[in-house]
CSV table of C-alpha atoms and ligand atoms in Angstrom, one decimal:
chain,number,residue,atom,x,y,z
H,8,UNK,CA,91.9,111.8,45.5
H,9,UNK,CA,92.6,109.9,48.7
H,10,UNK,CA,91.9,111.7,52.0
H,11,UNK,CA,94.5,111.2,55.0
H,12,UNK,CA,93.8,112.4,58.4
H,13,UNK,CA,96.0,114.8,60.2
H,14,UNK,CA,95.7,115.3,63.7
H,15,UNK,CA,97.7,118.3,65.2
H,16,UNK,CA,97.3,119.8,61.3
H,17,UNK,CA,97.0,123.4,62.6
H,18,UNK,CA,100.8,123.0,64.5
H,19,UNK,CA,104.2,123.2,63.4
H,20,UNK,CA,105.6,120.0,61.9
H,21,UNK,CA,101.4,119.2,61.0
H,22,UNK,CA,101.0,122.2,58.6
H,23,UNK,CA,104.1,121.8,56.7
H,24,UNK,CA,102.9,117.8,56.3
H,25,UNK,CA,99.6,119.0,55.1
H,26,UNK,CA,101.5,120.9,52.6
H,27,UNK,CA,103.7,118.0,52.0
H,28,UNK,CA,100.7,115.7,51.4
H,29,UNK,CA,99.2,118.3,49.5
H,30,UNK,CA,101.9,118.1,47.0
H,31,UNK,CA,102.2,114.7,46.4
H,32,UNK,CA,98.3,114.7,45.9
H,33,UNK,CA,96.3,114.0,48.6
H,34,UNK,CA,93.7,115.6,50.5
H,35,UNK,CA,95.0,116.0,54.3
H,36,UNK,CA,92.2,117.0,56.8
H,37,UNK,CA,93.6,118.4,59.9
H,38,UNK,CA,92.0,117.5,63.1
H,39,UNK,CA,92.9,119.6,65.7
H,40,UNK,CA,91.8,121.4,68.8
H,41,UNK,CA,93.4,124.9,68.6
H,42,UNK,CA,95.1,124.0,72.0
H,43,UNK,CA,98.7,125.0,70.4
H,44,UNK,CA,97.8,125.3,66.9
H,45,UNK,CA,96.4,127.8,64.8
H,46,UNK,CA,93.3,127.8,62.2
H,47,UNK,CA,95.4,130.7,60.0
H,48,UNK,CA,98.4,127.3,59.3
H,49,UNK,CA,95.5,125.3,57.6
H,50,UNK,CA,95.5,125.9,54.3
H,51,UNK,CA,96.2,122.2,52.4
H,52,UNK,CA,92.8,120.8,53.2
H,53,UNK,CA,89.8,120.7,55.2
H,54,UNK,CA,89.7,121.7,59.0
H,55,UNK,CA,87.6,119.9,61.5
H,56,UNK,CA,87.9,121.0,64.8
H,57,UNK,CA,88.0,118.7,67.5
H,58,UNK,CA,89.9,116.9,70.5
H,59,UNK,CA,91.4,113.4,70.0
H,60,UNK,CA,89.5,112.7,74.1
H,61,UNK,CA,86.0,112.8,71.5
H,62,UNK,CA,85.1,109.6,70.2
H,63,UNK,CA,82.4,110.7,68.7
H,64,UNK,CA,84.0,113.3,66.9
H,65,UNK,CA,86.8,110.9,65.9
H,66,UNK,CA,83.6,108.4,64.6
H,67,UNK,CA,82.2,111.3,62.4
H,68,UNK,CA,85.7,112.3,61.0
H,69,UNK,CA,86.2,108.7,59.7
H,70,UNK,CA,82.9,108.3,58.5
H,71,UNK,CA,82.7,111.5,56.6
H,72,UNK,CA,86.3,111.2,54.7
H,73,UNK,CA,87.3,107.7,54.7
H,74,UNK,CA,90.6,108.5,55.1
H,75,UNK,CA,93.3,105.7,53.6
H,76,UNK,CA,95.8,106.3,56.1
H,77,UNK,CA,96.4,108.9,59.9
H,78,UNK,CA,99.6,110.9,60.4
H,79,UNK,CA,99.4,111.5,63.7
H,80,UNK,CA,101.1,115.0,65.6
H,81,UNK,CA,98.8,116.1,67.4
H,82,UNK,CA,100.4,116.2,70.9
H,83,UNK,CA,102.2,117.9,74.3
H,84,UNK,CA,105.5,118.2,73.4
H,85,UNK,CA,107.8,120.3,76.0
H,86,UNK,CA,110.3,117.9,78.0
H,87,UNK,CA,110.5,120.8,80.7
H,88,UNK,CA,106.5,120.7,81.4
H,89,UNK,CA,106.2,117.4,81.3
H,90,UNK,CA,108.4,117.1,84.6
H,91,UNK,CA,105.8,119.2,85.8
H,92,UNK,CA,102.7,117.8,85.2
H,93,UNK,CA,103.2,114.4,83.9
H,94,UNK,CA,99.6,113.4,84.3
H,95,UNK,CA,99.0,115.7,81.7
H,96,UNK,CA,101.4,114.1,79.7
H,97,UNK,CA,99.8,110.9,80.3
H,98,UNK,CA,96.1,111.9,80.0
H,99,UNK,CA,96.1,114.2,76.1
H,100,UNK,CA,98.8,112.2,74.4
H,101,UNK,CA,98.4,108.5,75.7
H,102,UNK,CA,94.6,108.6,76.3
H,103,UNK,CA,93.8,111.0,73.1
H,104,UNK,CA,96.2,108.5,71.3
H,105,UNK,CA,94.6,105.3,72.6
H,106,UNK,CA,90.8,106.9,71.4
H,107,UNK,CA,92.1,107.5,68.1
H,108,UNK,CA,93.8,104.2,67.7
H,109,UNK,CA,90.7,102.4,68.6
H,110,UNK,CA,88.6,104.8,66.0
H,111,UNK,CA,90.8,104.3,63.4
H,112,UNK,CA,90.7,100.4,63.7
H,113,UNK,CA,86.7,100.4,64.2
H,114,UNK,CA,86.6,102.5,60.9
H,115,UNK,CA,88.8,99.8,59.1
H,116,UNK,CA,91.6,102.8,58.3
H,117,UNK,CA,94.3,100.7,58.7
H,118,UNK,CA,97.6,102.7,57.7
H,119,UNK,CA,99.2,104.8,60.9
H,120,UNK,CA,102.0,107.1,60.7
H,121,UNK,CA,102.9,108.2,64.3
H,122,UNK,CA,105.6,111.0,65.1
H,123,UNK,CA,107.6,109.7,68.6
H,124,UNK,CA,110.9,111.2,69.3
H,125,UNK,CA,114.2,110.7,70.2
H,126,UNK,CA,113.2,111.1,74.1
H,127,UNK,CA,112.5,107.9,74.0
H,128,UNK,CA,115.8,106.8,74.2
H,129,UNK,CA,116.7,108.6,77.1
H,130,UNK,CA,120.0,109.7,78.5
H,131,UNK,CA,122.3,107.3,77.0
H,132,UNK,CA,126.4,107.9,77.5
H,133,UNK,CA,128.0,108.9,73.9
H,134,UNK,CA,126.1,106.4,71.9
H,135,UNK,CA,124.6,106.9,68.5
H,136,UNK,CA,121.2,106.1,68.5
H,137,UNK,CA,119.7,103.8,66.6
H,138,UNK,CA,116.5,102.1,66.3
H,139,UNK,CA,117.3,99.2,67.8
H,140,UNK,CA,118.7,101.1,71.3
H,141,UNK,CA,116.7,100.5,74.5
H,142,UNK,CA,114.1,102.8,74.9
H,143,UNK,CA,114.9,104.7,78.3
H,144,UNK,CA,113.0,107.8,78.9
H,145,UNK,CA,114.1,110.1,81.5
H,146,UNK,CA,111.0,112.8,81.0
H,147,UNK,CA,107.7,112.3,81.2
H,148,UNK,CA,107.1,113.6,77.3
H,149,UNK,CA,109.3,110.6,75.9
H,150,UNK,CA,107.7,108.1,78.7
H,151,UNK,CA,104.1,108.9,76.8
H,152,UNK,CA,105.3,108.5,73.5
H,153,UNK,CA,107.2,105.1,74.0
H,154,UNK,CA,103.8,103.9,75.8
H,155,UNK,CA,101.6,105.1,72.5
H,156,UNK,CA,104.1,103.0,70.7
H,157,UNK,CA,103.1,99.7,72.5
H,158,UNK,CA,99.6,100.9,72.0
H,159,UNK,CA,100.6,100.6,68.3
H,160,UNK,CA,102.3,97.4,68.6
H,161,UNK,CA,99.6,95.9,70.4
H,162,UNK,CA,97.0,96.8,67.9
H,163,UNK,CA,99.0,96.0,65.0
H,164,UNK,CA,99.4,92.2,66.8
H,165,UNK,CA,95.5,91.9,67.1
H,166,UNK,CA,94.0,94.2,65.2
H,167,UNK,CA,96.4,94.1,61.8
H,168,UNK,CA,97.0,98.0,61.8
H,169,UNK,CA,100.1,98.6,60.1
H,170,UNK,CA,102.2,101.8,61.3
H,171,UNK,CA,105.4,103.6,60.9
H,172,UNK,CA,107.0,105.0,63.6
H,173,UNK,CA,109.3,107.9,63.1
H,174,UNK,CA,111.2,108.9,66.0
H,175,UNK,CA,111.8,112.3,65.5
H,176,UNK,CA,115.1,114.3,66.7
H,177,UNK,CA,115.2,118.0,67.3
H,178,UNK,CA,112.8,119.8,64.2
H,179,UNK,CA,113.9,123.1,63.0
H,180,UNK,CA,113.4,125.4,60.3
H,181,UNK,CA,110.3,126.6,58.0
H,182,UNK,CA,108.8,126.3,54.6
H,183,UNK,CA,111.3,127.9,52.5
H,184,UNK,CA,108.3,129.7,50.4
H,185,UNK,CA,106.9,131.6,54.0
H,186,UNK,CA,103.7,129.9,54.0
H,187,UNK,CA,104.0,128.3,57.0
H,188,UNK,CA,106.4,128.2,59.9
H,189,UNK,CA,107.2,127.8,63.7
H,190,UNK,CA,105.2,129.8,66.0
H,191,UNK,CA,104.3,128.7,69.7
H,192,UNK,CA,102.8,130.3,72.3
H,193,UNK,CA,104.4,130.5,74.7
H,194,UNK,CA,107.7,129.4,72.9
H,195,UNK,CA,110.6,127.2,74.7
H,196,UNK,CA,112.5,125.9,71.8
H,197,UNK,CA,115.9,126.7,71.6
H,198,UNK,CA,115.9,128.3,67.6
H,199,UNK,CA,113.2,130.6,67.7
H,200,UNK,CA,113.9,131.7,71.0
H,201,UNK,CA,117.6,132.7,70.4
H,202,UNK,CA,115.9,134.5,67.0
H,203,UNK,CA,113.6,136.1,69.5
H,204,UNK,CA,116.5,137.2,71.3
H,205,UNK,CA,118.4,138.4,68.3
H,206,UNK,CA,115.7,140.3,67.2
H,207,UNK,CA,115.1,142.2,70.6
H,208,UNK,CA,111.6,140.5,71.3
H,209,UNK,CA,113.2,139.3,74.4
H,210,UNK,CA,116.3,140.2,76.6
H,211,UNK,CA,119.0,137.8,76.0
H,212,UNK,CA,118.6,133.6,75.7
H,213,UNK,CA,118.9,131.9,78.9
H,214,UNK,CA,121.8,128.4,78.3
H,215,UNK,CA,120.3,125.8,80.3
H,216,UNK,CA,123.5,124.4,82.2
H,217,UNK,CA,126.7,125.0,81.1
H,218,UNK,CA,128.3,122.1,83.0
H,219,UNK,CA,127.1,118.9,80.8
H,220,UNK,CA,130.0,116.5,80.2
H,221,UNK,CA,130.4,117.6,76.7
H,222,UNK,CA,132.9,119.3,75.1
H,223,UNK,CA,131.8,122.8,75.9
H,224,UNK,CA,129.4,121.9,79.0
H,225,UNK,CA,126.1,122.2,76.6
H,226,UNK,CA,123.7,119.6,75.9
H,227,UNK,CA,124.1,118.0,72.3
H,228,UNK,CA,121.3,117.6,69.5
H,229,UNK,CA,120.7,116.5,66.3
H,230,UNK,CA,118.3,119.3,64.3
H,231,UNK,CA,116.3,118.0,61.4
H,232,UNK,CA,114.4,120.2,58.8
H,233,UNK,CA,110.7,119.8,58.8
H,234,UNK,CA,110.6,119.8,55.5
H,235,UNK,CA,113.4,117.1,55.4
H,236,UNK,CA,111.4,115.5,57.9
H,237,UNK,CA,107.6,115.6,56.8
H,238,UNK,CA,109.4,114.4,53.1
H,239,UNK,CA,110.0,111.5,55.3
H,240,UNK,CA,106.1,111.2,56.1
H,241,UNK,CA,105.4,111.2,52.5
H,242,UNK,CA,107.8,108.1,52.1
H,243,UNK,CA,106.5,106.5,55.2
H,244,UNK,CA,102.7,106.9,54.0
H,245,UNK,CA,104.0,105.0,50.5
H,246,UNK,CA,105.7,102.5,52.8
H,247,UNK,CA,102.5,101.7,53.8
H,248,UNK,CA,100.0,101.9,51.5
H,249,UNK,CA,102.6,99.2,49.3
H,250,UNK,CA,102.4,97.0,52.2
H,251,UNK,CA,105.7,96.7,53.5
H,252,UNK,CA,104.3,96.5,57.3
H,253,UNK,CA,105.6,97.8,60.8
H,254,UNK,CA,108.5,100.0,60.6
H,255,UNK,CA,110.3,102.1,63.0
H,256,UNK,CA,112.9,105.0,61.6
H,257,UNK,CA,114.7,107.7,63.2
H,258,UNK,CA,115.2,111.1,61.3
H,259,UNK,CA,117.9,113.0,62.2
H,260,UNK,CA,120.9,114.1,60.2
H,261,UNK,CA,123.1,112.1,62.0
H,262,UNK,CA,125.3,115.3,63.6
H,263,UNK,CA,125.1,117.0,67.1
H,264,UNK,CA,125.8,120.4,67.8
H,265,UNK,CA,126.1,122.2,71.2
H,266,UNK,CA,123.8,125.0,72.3
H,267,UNK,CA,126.6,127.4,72.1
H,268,UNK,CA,127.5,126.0,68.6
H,269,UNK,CA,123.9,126.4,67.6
H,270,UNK,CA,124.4,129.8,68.8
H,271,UNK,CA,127.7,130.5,66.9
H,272,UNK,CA,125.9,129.6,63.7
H,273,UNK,CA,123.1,131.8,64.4
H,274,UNK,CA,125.1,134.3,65.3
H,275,UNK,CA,127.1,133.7,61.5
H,276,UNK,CA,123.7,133.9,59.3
H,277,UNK,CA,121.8,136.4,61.0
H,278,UNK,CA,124.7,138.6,61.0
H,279,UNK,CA,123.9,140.0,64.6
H,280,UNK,CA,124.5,139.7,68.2
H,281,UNK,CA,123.0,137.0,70.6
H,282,UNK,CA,122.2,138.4,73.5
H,283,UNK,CA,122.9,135.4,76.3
H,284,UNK,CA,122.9,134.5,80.0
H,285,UNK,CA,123.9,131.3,81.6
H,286,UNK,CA,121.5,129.7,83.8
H,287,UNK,CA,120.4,126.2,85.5
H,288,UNK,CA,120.2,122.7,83.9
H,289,UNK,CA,116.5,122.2,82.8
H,290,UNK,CA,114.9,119.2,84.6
H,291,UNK,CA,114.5,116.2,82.3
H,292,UNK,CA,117.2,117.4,79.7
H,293,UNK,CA,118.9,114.5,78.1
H,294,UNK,CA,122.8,115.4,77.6
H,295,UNK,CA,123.5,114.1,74.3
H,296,UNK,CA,120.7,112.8,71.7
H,297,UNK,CA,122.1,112.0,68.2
H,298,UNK,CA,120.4,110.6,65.5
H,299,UNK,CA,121.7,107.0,63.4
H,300,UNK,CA,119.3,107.8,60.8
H,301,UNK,CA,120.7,105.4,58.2
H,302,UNK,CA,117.7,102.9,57.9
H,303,UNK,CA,115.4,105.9,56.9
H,304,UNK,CA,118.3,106.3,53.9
H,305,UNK,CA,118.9,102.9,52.8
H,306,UNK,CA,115.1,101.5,53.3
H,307,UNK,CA,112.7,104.6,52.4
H,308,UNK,CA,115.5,106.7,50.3
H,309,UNK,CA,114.8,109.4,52.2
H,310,UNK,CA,117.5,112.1,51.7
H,311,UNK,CA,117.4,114.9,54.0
H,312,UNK,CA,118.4,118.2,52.0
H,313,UNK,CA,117.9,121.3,54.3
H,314,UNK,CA,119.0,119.6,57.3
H,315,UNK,CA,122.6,121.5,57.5
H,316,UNK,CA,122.1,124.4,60.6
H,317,UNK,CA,122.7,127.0,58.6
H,318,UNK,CA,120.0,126.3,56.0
H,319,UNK,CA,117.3,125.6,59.0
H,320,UNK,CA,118.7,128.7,61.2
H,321,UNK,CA,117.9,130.8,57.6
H,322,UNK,CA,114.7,129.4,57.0
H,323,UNK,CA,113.6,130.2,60.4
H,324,UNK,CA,115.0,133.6,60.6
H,325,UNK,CA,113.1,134.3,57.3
H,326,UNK,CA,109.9,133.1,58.9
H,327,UNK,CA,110.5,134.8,61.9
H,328,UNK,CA,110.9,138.0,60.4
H,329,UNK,CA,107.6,137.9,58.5
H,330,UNK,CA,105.5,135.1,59.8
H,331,UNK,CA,102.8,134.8,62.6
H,332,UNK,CA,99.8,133.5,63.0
H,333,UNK,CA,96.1,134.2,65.3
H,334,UNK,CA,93.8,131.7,65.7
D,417,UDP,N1,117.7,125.2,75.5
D,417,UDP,C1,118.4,126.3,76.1
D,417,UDP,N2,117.7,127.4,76.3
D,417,UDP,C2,116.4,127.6,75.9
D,417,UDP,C3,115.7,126.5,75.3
D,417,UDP,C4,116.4,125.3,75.1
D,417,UDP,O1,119.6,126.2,76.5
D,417,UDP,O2,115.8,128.6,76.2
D,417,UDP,C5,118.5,123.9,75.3
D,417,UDP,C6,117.8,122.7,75.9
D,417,UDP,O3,118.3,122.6,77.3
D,417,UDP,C7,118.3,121.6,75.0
D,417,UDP,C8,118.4,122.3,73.6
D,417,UDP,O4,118.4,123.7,73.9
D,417,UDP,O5,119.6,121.2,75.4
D,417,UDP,C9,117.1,122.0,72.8
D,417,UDP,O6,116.0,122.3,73.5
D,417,UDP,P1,114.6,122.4,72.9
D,417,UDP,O7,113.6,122.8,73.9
D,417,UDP,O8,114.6,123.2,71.6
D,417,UDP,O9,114.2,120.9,72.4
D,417,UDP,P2,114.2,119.5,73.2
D,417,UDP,O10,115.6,118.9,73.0
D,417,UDP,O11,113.9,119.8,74.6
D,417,UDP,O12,113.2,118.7,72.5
């Protein structure tokens, strides 16, 4: 069986692509340094602990699994810290990035599936995004992941590595069987925080800005299903390994939704209260970020299934009821 490389494998959208990869037979072997993800989410595959700023870890990896292809999560991922402390934005993902890039080319694994984001794209007025818009980050997070995807572009000009870049929109939702699911610590994603709220594990869920010009002052986003979404991966991998070269794809479902309608859902399938205060914008917050996800459809046949809110806000309410992890 053919061995691809995971890196972030312990952490959300990782696991549930190691279980993905998994099922349609391969061997995924996480790489990841425990920073944000757990060692009790790898269960797919091998585990090898490590940090993508250690060559020589990276070197030993390759050597010792000669993996045909790297999906590539590991990452910092929160818009608001980011504002923060870009350096360390720029540092873990575009250095650790640039390290693994130049591993996996000087171990001849020439297949790279990358996760980006839709922070790329920045704060563009009432526009669909597709892949073609300019790329126009407004955080620090989406300003390191459109410069690891020149990184990508440059070494596939002079170095032939092939990739496929999926520009991910907001990821939601669990493995429907429990196995697996969101857990962060600390958490500031809007779904499990509002279940957090629900359930009492935290006084109410704080709106960031109410005076967005949207319809009803939120900000807009397009949620995906990470199992929709690592399905996607599977495709992307294939993609690949048949040759079919560079690629970029959004995945979205191609439908926004206002915090306060993500909140009227939740508040519809969990059958309870949510417990809310209104409070300041969050720096870096794009107001609107939808998804034209249409060439993932037509070119890789992707078809997103779980990717309606109230199947993801289930999922997670499920997960959230049962599920944790220690390291
Ligand atoms: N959000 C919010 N309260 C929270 C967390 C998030 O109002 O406690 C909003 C946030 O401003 C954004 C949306 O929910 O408009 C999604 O935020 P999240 O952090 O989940 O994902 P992001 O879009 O930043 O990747």
């Amino acid at each position: 069986m053919q061995h691809v490389l995971v890196t972030g494998g312990a952490g959300y959208i990782g696991s549930h692509a190691c279980k993905a990869l998994q099922a349609a037979g391969f061997i995924p072997v996480t790489f990841d340094n425990l920073s944000t993800g757990w060692s009790d989410a790898v269960k797919f595959g091998p585990f090898e602990q490590g940090d993508l700023s250690d060559r020589a870890a990276l070197d030993a990896v390759f050597a010792r699994y000669q993996p045909v292809a790297v999906m590539h999560f590991a990452a910092l991922s929160q818009v608001g810290e980011s504002m923060q402390d870009p350096g360390k934005y720029w540092r873990h993902n575009v250095m650790g990035s640039l390290t693994l890039i130049e591993a996996a080319v000087a171990a001849g694994c020439q297949n790279f599936v990358f996760s980006s984001t839709c922070a790329t794209y920045g704060d563009q007025d009432n526009v669909v995004l597709d892949e073609d818009s300019a790329q126009l980050p407004i955080n620090a997070y989406g300003a390191s992941k459109r410069a690891i995807e020149d990184i990508l572009r440059n070494f596939g000009a002079s170095h032939g590595l092939t990739h496929v870049i999926f520009r991910y929109f907001n990821v939601a939702g669990s493995d429907p069987g429990g196995e697996i699911g969101e857990y962060h610590q600390p958490e500031t994603h809007l779904i499990p925080l509002m279940l957090d709220a629900i359930a009492g594990k935290r006084p109410a869920l704080t709106v960031f800005g109410t005076d967005y010009d949207t319809p009803d002052g939120t900000c807009i986003r397009d949620y995906v299903h990470v199992c929709d979404l690592v399905d996607a991966h599977i495709l992307g991998l294939k993609w690949l390994q048949d040759g079919r070269g560079n690629r970029i794809f959004n995945l979205g479902s191609g439908e926004g939704f206002s915090v306060r309608e993500v909140i009227d859902h939740s508040r519809a399938v969990t059958n309870r209260d949510v417990p809310v205060v209104e409070g300041a914008r969050r720096a870096g917050d794009c107001t609107k970020l939808v998804s034209g996800s249409v060439r993932a459809m037509t070119e890789l046949g992707w078809t997103p299934e779980r990717s309606t809110l109230g199947v993801m806000i289930g999922d997670a309410w499920r997960w959230h009821q049962n599920g944790h992890y220690d390291k």
